mmCIF file with all atom_site columns, C-alpha atoms in Angstrom:
data_model
loop_
_atom_site.group_PDB
_atom_site.id
_atom_site.type_symbol
_atom_site.label_atom_id
_atom_site.label_alt_id
_atom_site.label_comp_id
_atom_site.label_asym_id
_atom_site.label_entity_id
_atom_site.label_seq_id
_atom_site.pdbx_PDB_ins_code
_atom_site.Cartn_x
_atom_site.Cartn_y
_atom_site.Cartn_z
_atom_site.occupancy
_atom_site.B_iso_or_equiv
_atom_site.pdbx_formal_charge
_atom_site.auth_seq_id
_atom_site.auth_comp_id
_atom_site.auth_asym_id
_atom_site.auth_atom_id
_atom_site.pdbx_PDB_model_num
ATOM 1   C CA . UNK A 1 1   ? -32.973 0.527   4.283  1.00 48.00 ? 1   UNK A CA 1
ATOM 2   C CA . UNK A 1 2   ? -32.130 1.742   1.072  1.00 52.00 ? 2   UNK A CA 1
ATOM 3   C CA . UNK A 1 3   ? -34.703 4.722   0.836  1.00 54.00 ? 3   UNK A CA 1
ATOM 4   C CA . UNK A 1 4   ? -37.600 3.177   3.077  1.00 57.00 ? 4   UNK A CA 1
ATOM 5   C CA . UNK A 1 5   ? -37.232 5.732   5.831  1.00 55.00 ? 5   UNK A CA 1
ATOM 6   C CA . UNK A 1 6   ? -37.023 8.853   3.732  1.00 56.00 ? 6   UNK A CA 1
ATOM 7   C CA . UNK A 1 7   ? -33.095 9.389   3.892  1.00 54.00 ? 7   UNK A CA 1
ATOM 8   C CA . UNK A 1 8   ? -31.264 8.412   0.909  1.00 60.00 ? 8   UNK A CA 1
ATOM 9   C CA . UNK A 1 9   ? -28.789 6.245   2.335  1.00 59.00 ? 9   UNK A CA 1
ATOM 10  C CA . UNK A 1 10  ? -25.768 7.450   0.575  1.00 72.00 ? 10  UNK A CA 1
ATOM 11  C CA . UNK A 1 11  ? -23.133 6.886   2.881  1.00 81.00 ? 11  UNK A CA 1
ATOM 12  C CA . UNK A 1 12  ? -22.491 5.083   6.278  1.00 83.00 ? 12  UNK A CA 1
ATOM 13  C CA . UNK A 1 13  ? -19.890 7.620   7.384  1.00 88.00 ? 13  UNK A CA 1
ATOM 14  C CA . UNK A 1 14  ? -19.498 10.931  6.056  1.00 88.00 ? 14  UNK A CA 1
ATOM 15  C CA . UNK A 1 15  ? -16.664 13.281  6.900  1.00 91.00 ? 15  UNK A CA 1
ATOM 16  C CA . UNK A 1 16  ? -16.772 16.912  5.683  1.00 89.00 ? 16  UNK A CA 1
ATOM 17  C CA . UNK A 1 17  ? -14.815 20.271  6.400  1.00 86.00 ? 17  UNK A CA 1
ATOM 18  C CA . UNK A 1 18  ? -11.518 20.935  8.232  1.00 91.00 ? 18  UNK A CA 1
ATOM 19  C CA . UNK A 1 19  ? -11.040 17.435  10.164 1.00 93.00 ? 19  UNK A CA 1
ATOM 20  C CA . UNK A 1 20  ? -8.514  14.742  11.041 1.00 95.00 ? 20  UNK A CA 1
ATOM 21  C CA . UNK A 1 21  ? -10.309 11.648  11.336 1.00 94.00 ? 21  UNK A CA 1
ATOM 22  C CA . UNK A 1 22  ? -8.472  8.104   12.561 1.00 93.00 ? 22  UNK A CA 1
ATOM 23  C CA . UNK A 1 23  ? -10.425 5.036   12.148 1.00 93.00 ? 23  UNK A CA 1
ATOM 24  C CA . UNK A 1 24  ? -8.531  2.340   13.956 1.00 93.00 ? 24  UNK A CA 1
ATOM 25  C CA . UNK A 1 25  ? -9.508  -1.143  15.096 1.00 93.00 ? 25  UNK A CA 1
ATOM 26  C CA . UNK A 1 26  ? -12.739 -1.106  13.574 1.00 93.00 ? 26  UNK A CA 1
ATOM 27  C CA . UNK A 1 27  ? -14.918 -3.882  11.501 1.00 94.00 ? 27  UNK A CA 1
ATOM 28  C CA . UNK A 1 28  ? -17.552 -2.498  9.436  1.00 93.00 ? 28  UNK A CA 1
ATOM 29  C CA . UNK A 1 29  ? -19.327 -5.449  7.647  1.00 91.00 ? 29  UNK A CA 1
ATOM 30  C CA . UNK A 1 30  ? -22.530 -6.323  6.006  1.00 86.00 ? 30  UNK A CA 1
ATOM 31  C CA . UNK A 1 31  ? -23.508 -2.673  5.694  1.00 80.00 ? 31  UNK A CA 1
ATOM 32  C CA . UNK A 1 32  ? -26.423 -2.362  2.869  1.00 70.00 ? 32  UNK A CA 1
ATOM 33  C CA . UNK A 1 33  ? -26.095 1.028   2.114  1.00 64.00 ? 33  UNK A CA 1
ATOM 34  C CA . UNK A 1 34  ? -27.711 0.879   -1.592 1.00 62.00 ? 34  UNK A CA 1
ATOM 35  C CA . UNK A 1 35  ? -25.249 -0.656  -3.885 1.00 58.00 ? 35  UNK A CA 1
ATOM 36  C CA . UNK A 1 36  ? -24.621 2.303   -5.845 1.00 63.00 ? 36  UNK A CA 1
ATOM 37  C CA . UNK A 1 37  ? -23.104 4.622   -3.165 1.00 70.00 ? 37  UNK A CA 1
ATOM 38  C CA . UNK A 1 38  ? -20.080 4.340   -0.981 1.00 82.00 ? 38  UNK A CA 1
ATOM 39  C CA . UNK A 1 39  ? -19.103 3.533   2.866  1.00 87.00 ? 39  UNK A CA 1
ATOM 40  C CA . UNK A 1 40  ? -17.071 6.644   3.586  1.00 90.00 ? 40  UNK A CA 1
ATOM 41  C CA . UNK A 1 41  ? -17.716 9.967   2.001  1.00 88.00 ? 41  UNK A CA 1
ATOM 42  C CA . UNK A 1 42  ? -15.150 12.668  2.257  1.00 89.00 ? 42  UNK A CA 1
ATOM 43  C CA . UNK A 1 43  ? -15.188 16.181  1.146  1.00 88.00 ? 43  UNK A CA 1
ATOM 44  C CA . UNK A 1 44  ? -13.141 19.149  1.989  1.00 87.00 ? 44  UNK A CA 1
ATOM 45  C CA . UNK A 1 45  ? -9.853  19.319  3.772  1.00 90.00 ? 45  UNK A CA 1
ATOM 46  C CA . UNK A 1 46  ? -10.348 16.107  5.675  1.00 92.00 ? 46  UNK A CA 1
ATOM 47  C CA . UNK A 1 47  ? -7.298  14.120  6.756  1.00 93.00 ? 47  UNK A CA 1
ATOM 48  C CA . UNK A 1 48  ? -8.689  10.361  6.966  1.00 93.00 ? 48  UNK A CA 1
ATOM 49  C CA . UNK A 1 49  ? -6.565  7.497   8.702  1.00 92.00 ? 49  UNK A CA 1
ATOM 50  C CA . UNK A 1 50  ? -7.681  4.043   8.406  1.00 93.00 ? 50  UNK A CA 1
ATOM 51  C CA . UNK A 1 51  ? -5.354  1.636   10.613 1.00 92.00 ? 51  UNK A CA 1
ATOM 52  C CA . UNK A 1 52  ? -5.911  -2.156  11.659 1.00 92.00 ? 52  UNK A CA 1
ATOM 53  C CA . UNK A 1 53  ? -9.697  -2.100  10.436 1.00 93.00 ? 53  UNK A CA 1
ATOM 54  C CA . UNK A 1 54  ? -11.751 -4.577  8.413  1.00 94.00 ? 54  UNK A CA 1
ATOM 55  C CA . UNK A 1 55  ? -14.133 -3.025  5.284  1.00 92.00 ? 55  UNK A CA 1
ATOM 56  C CA . UNK A 1 56  ? -16.116 -5.747  4.417  1.00 90.00 ? 56  UNK A CA 1
ATOM 57  C CA . UNK A 1 57  ? -19.072 -4.769  2.717  1.00 86.00 ? 57  UNK A CA 1
ATOM 58  C CA . UNK A 1 58  ? -19.594 -6.802  -0.572 1.00 81.00 ? 58  UNK A CA 1
ATOM 59  C CA . UNK A 1 59  ? -21.200 -4.615  -3.303 1.00 79.00 ? 59  UNK A CA 1
ATOM 60  C CA . UNK A 1 60  ? -20.515 -1.498  -1.816 1.00 82.00 ? 60  UNK A CA 1
ATOM 61  C CA . UNK A 1 61  ? -17.388 0.880   -2.874 1.00 85.00 ? 61  UNK A CA 1
ATOM 62  C CA . UNK A 1 62  ? -15.595 2.049   0.138  1.00 88.00 ? 62  UNK A CA 1
ATOM 63  C CA . UNK A 1 63  ? -14.743 5.345   -0.303 1.00 89.00 ? 63  UNK A CA 1
ATOM 64  C CA . UNK A 1 64  ? -15.983 8.615   -2.296 1.00 85.00 ? 64  UNK A CA 1
ATOM 65  C CA . UNK A 1 65  ? -14.486 12.080  -2.452 1.00 85.00 ? 65  UNK A CA 1
ATOM 66  C CA . UNK A 1 66  ? -15.363 15.683  -3.300 1.00 84.00 ? 66  UNK A CA 1
ATOM 67  C CA . UNK A 1 67  ? -13.554 19.014  -3.527 1.00 80.00 ? 67  UNK A CA 1
ATOM 68  C CA . UNK A 1 68  ? -9.810  18.912  -2.799 1.00 81.00 ? 68  UNK A CA 1
ATOM 69  C CA . UNK A 1 69  ? -7.179  19.157  -0.046 1.00 85.00 ? 69  UNK A CA 1
ATOM 70  C CA . UNK A 1 70  ? -7.978  15.947  1.599  1.00 89.00 ? 70  UNK A CA 1
ATOM 71  C CA . UNK A 1 71  ? -5.581  12.980  2.214  1.00 88.00 ? 71  UNK A CA 1
ATOM 72  C CA . UNK A 1 72  ? -6.734  9.519   2.904  1.00 89.00 ? 72  UNK A CA 1
ATOM 73  C CA . UNK A 1 73  ? -4.352  6.805   3.970  1.00 89.00 ? 73  UNK A CA 1
ATOM 74  C CA . UNK A 1 74  ? -4.765  3.575   5.191  1.00 90.00 ? 74  UNK A CA 1
ATOM 75  C CA . UNK A 1 75  ? -2.588  0.833   6.699  1.00 89.00 ? 75  UNK A CA 1
ATOM 76  C CA . UNK A 1 76  ? -3.270  -2.987  7.765  1.00 90.00 ? 76  UNK A CA 1
ATOM 77  C CA . UNK A 1 77  ? -6.619  -2.823  6.356  1.00 91.00 ? 77  UNK A CA 1
ATOM 78  C CA . UNK A 1 78  ? -8.563  -5.761  4.957  1.00 91.00 ? 78  UNK A CA 1
ATOM 79  C CA . UNK A 1 79  ? -10.939 -4.570  2.331  1.00 90.00 ? 79  UNK A CA 1
ATOM 80  C CA . UNK A 1 80  ? -13.604 -5.820  0.090  1.00 87.00 ? 80  UNK A CA 1
ATOM 81  C CA . UNK A 1 81  ? -12.076 -3.543  -2.998 1.00 87.00 ? 81  UNK A CA 1
ATOM 82  C CA . UNK A 1 82  ? -9.152  -1.642  -3.454 1.00 85.00 ? 82  UNK A CA 1
ATOM 83  C CA . UNK A 1 83  ? -10.433 0.639   -6.606 1.00 85.00 ? 83  UNK A CA 1
ATOM 84  C CA . UNK A 1 84  ? -11.350 3.604   -4.191 1.00 87.00 ? 84  UNK A CA 1
ATOM 85  C CA . UNK A 1 85  ? -8.656  3.792   -1.505 1.00 82.00 ? 85  UNK A CA 1
ATOM 86  C CA . UNK A 1 86  ? -4.968  4.943   -1.359 1.00 71.00 ? 86  UNK A CA 1
ATOM 87  C CA . UNK A 1 87  ? -2.457  3.714   0.976  1.00 72.00 ? 87  UNK A CA 1
ATOM 88  C CA . UNK A 1 88  ? -1.208  0.324   1.760  1.00 75.00 ? 88  UNK A CA 1
ATOM 89  C CA . UNK A 1 89  ? -3.969  -1.979  2.653  1.00 76.00 ? 89  UNK A CA 1
ATOM 90  C CA . UNK A 1 90  ? -3.449  -5.424  2.998  1.00 75.00 ? 90  UNK A CA 1
ATOM 91  C CA . UNK A 1 91  ? -5.728  -6.230  0.497  1.00 78.00 ? 91  UNK A CA 1
ATOM 92  C CA . UNK A 1 92  ? -8.799  -8.469  -0.593 1.00 78.00 ? 92  UNK A CA 1
ATOM 93  C CA . UNK A 1 93  ? -9.360  -11.721 1.426  1.00 74.00 ? 93  UNK A CA 1
ATOM 94  C CA . UNK A 1 94  ? -11.611 -13.497 2.925  1.00 79.00 ? 94  UNK A CA 1
ATOM 95  C CA . UNK A 1 95  ? -11.631 -12.455 6.589  1.00 86.00 ? 95  UNK A CA 1
ATOM 96  C CA . UNK A 1 96  ? -13.445 -15.423 8.073  1.00 90.00 ? 96  UNK A CA 1
ATOM 97  C CA . UNK A 1 97  ? -15.536 -15.103 11.002 1.00 92.00 ? 97  UNK A CA 1
ATOM 98  C CA . UNK A 1 98  ? -16.909 -17.017 13.525 1.00 92.00 ? 98  UNK A CA 1
ATOM 99  C CA . UNK A 1 99  ? -20.453 -16.782 12.064 1.00 93.00 ? 99  UNK A CA 1
ATOM 100 C CA . UNK A 1 100 ? -21.678 -14.103 9.964  1.00 90.00 ? 100 UNK A CA 1
ATOM 101 C CA . UNK A 1 101 ? -25.068 -15.505 9.296  1.00 91.00 ? 101 UNK A CA 1
ATOM 102 C CA . UNK A 1 102 ? -25.534 -15.144 13.028 1.00 93.00 ? 102 UNK A CA 1
ATOM 103 C CA . UNK A 1 103 ? -24.088 -11.847 13.127 1.00 91.00 ? 103 UNK A CA 1
ATOM 104 C CA . UNK A 1 104 ? -20.838 -13.134 14.901 1.00 93.00 ? 104 UNK A CA 1
ATOM 105 C CA . UNK A 1 105 ? -18.041 -10.743 13.452 1.00 92.00 ? 105 UNK A CA 1
ATOM 106 C CA . UNK A 1 106 ? -15.420 -12.500 15.740 1.00 93.00 ? 106 UNK A CA 1
ATOM 107 C CA . UNK A 1 107 ? -12.570 -13.396 13.977 1.00 93.00 ? 107 UNK A CA 1
ATOM 108 C CA . UNK A 1 108 ? -12.339 -17.481 13.087 1.00 92.00 ? 108 UNK A CA 1
ATOM 109 C CA . UNK A 1 109 ? -9.429  -19.465 14.588 1.00 87.00 ? 109 UNK A CA 1
ATOM 110 C CA . UNK A 1 110 ? -7.941  -19.301 11.000 1.00 85.00 ? 110 UNK A CA 1
ATOM 111 C CA . UNK A 1 111 ? -8.909  -16.032 10.036 1.00 90.00 ? 111 UNK A CA 1
ATOM 112 C CA . UNK A 1 112 ? -6.461  -14.079 7.970  1.00 88.00 ? 112 UNK A CA 1
ATOM 113 C CA . UNK A 1 113 ? -6.802  -11.121 10.075 1.00 92.00 ? 113 UNK A CA 1
ATOM 114 C CA . UNK A 1 114 ? -5.082  -12.725 12.804 1.00 93.00 ? 114 UNK A CA 1
ATOM 115 C CA . UNK A 1 115 ? -1.416  -11.424 13.646 1.00 92.00 ? 115 UNK A CA 1
ATOM 116 C CA . UNK A 1 116 ? -1.483  -9.274  11.137 1.00 91.00 ? 116 UNK A CA 1
ATOM 117 C CA . UNK A 1 117 ? -0.632  -5.654  12.039 1.00 91.00 ? 117 UNK A CA 1
ATOM 118 C CA . UNK A 1 118 ? 1.384   -3.587  14.178 1.00 88.00 ? 118 UNK A CA 1
ATOM 119 C CA . UNK A 1 119 ? 0.477   -1.403  16.858 1.00 86.00 ? 119 UNK A CA 1
ATOM 120 C CA . UNK A 1 120 ? -1.827  1.348   15.459 1.00 78.00 ? 120 UNK A CA 1
ATOM 121 C CA . UNK A 1 121 ? -1.650  2.958   18.818 1.00 76.00 ? 121 UNK A CA 1
ATOM 122 C CA . UNK A 1 122 ? -4.732  4.563   21.023 1.00 67.00 ? 122 UNK A CA 1
ATOM 123 C CA . UNK A 1 123 ? -6.959  1.272   21.512 1.00 69.00 ? 123 UNK A CA 1
ATOM 124 C CA . UNK A 1 124 ? -5.679  -0.741  24.374 1.00 84.00 ? 124 UNK A CA 1
ATOM 125 C CA . UNK A 1 125 ? -8.846  -3.234  24.633 1.00 88.00 ? 125 UNK A CA 1
ATOM 126 C CA . UNK A 1 126 ? -10.823 -4.817  21.936 1.00 90.00 ? 126 UNK A CA 1
ATOM 127 C CA . UNK A 1 127 ? -14.545 -4.717  21.483 1.00 88.00 ? 127 UNK A CA 1
ATOM 128 C CA . UNK A 1 128 ? -14.762 -7.865  24.221 1.00 90.00 ? 128 UNK A CA 1
ATOM 129 C CA . UNK A 1 129 ? -12.658 -5.774  26.865 1.00 91.00 ? 129 UNK A CA 1
ATOM 130 C CA . UNK A 1 130 ? -9.400  -8.115  25.661 1.00 90.00 ? 130 UNK A CA 1
ATOM 131 C CA . UNK A 1 131 ? -6.156  -6.691  25.503 1.00 91.00 ? 131 UNK A CA 1
ATOM 132 C CA . UNK A 1 132 ? -4.821  -6.094  21.945 1.00 91.00 ? 132 UNK A CA 1
ATOM 133 C CA . UNK A 1 133 ? -1.936  -7.604  20.655 1.00 90.00 ? 133 UNK A CA 1
ATOM 134 C CA . UNK A 1 134 ? -2.118  -11.095 21.807 1.00 90.00 ? 134 UNK A CA 1
ATOM 135 C CA . UNK A 1 135 ? 0.318   -13.079 19.651 1.00 90.00 ? 135 UNK A CA 1
ATOM 136 C CA . UNK A 1 136 ? -1.335  -16.360 18.775 1.00 89.00 ? 136 UNK A CA 1
ATOM 137 C CA . UNK A 1 137 ? 1.211   -18.890 18.687 1.00 87.00 ? 137 UNK A CA 1
ATOM 138 C CA . UNK A 1 138 ? -0.485  -21.128 16.070 1.00 85.00 ? 138 UNK A CA 1
ATOM 139 C CA . UNK A 1 139 ? -0.254  -18.034 13.514 1.00 85.00 ? 139 UNK A CA 1
ATOM 140 C CA . UNK A 1 140 ? 2.687   -16.640 11.716 1.00 85.00 ? 140 UNK A CA 1
ATOM 141 C CA . UNK A 1 141 ? 2.855   -12.706 12.376 1.00 87.00 ? 141 UNK A CA 1
ATOM 142 C CA . UNK A 1 142 ? 2.599   -10.992 9.076  1.00 83.00 ? 142 UNK A CA 1
ATOM 143 C CA . UNK A 1 143 ? 3.465   -7.434  10.184 1.00 86.00 ? 143 UNK A CA 1
ATOM 144 C CA . UNK A 1 144 ? 2.944   -7.760  14.244 1.00 89.00 ? 144 UNK A CA 1
ATOM 145 C CA . UNK A 1 145 ? 0.998   -9.357  16.957 1.00 92.00 ? 145 UNK A CA 1
ATOM 146 C CA . UNK A 1 146 ? -1.872  -7.197  16.443 1.00 92.00 ? 146 UNK A CA 1
ATOM 147 C CA . UNK A 1 147 ? -5.458  -8.559  14.724 1.00 93.00 ? 147 UNK A CA 1
ATOM 148 C CA . UNK A 1 148 ? -7.059  -6.670  12.240 1.00 93.00 ? 148 UNK A CA 1
ATOM 149 C CA . UNK A 1 149 ? -10.607 -5.465  12.927 1.00 93.00 ? 149 UNK A CA 1
ATOM 150 C CA . UNK A 1 150 ? -12.755 -4.652  16.291 1.00 93.00 ? 150 UNK A CA 1
ATOM 151 C CA . UNK A 1 151 ? -11.773 -8.153  17.613 1.00 92.00 ? 151 UNK A CA 1
ATOM 152 C CA . UNK A 1 152 ? -8.418  -9.647  19.094 1.00 92.00 ? 152 UNK A CA 1
ATOM 153 C CA . UNK A 1 153 ? -8.706  -13.348 18.435 1.00 91.00 ? 153 UNK A CA 1
ATOM 154 C CA . UNK A 1 154 ? -7.705  -15.643 21.637 1.00 89.00 ? 154 UNK A CA 1
ATOM 155 C CA . UNK A 1 155 ? -8.430  -18.802 19.929 1.00 77.00 ? 155 UNK A CA 1
ATOM 156 C CA . UNK A 1 156 ? -4.956  -19.793 20.331 1.00 66.00 ? 156 UNK A CA 1
ATOM 157 C CA . UNK A 1 157 ? -4.869  -19.463 23.849 1.00 59.00 ? 157 UNK A CA 1
ATOM 158 C CA . UNK A 1 158 ? -5.167  -22.854 25.266 1.00 51.00 ? 158 UNK A CA 1
ATOM 159 C CA . UNK A 1 159 ? -5.591  -21.457 28.817 1.00 49.00 ? 159 UNK A CA 1
ATOM 160 C CA . UNK A 1 160 ? -8.272  -18.920 28.397 1.00 49.00 ? 160 UNK A CA 1
ATOM 161 C CA . UNK A 1 161 ? -10.019 -19.905 24.929 1.00 48.00 ? 161 UNK A CA 1
ATOM 162 C CA . UNK A 1 162 ? -13.239 -18.359 24.330 1.00 51.00 ? 162 UNK A CA 1
ATOM 163 C CA . UNK A 1 163 ? -13.150 -16.047 27.138 1.00 50.00 ? 163 UNK A CA 1
ATOM 164 C CA . UNK A 1 164 ? -12.954 -18.519 30.216 1.00 47.00 ? 164 UNK A CA 1
ATOM 165 C CA . UNK A 1 165 ? -11.226 -17.067 32.787 1.00 45.00 ? 165 UNK A CA 1
#
């Protein structure tokens, strides 16, 4: 809350020291840190991999680094800026959420994030406990049937649409 609670609010996530970090299938969106800082801070010998993740925080930089001997790699990642991260993010696109004003960050039916990734491994279920890798027949796969972010869209499933099972 921009220092109203006595904290400086400089970073949403901070990784320091000799650690390996994997951020896989996450949706990090609408975090107001303070418009002069970043979402992720890396310091020291950190190996950070960001895969199949949405980082969509307008007016915020994504990454700040300190020290040396760190690595940061991205794959199949939708971001709000590409100036501070390395790797191969998909880039900057309007993601397309169901209702961001109402804090519903599930993927809208024609979201660019649907069927855009190969399997990053590790996470078999999405944030609604649905299987990952649903291949929407209405979307042309970019790199595979997995969706970017925490939500696997089932809007193209005419039998089980909207979780009705």
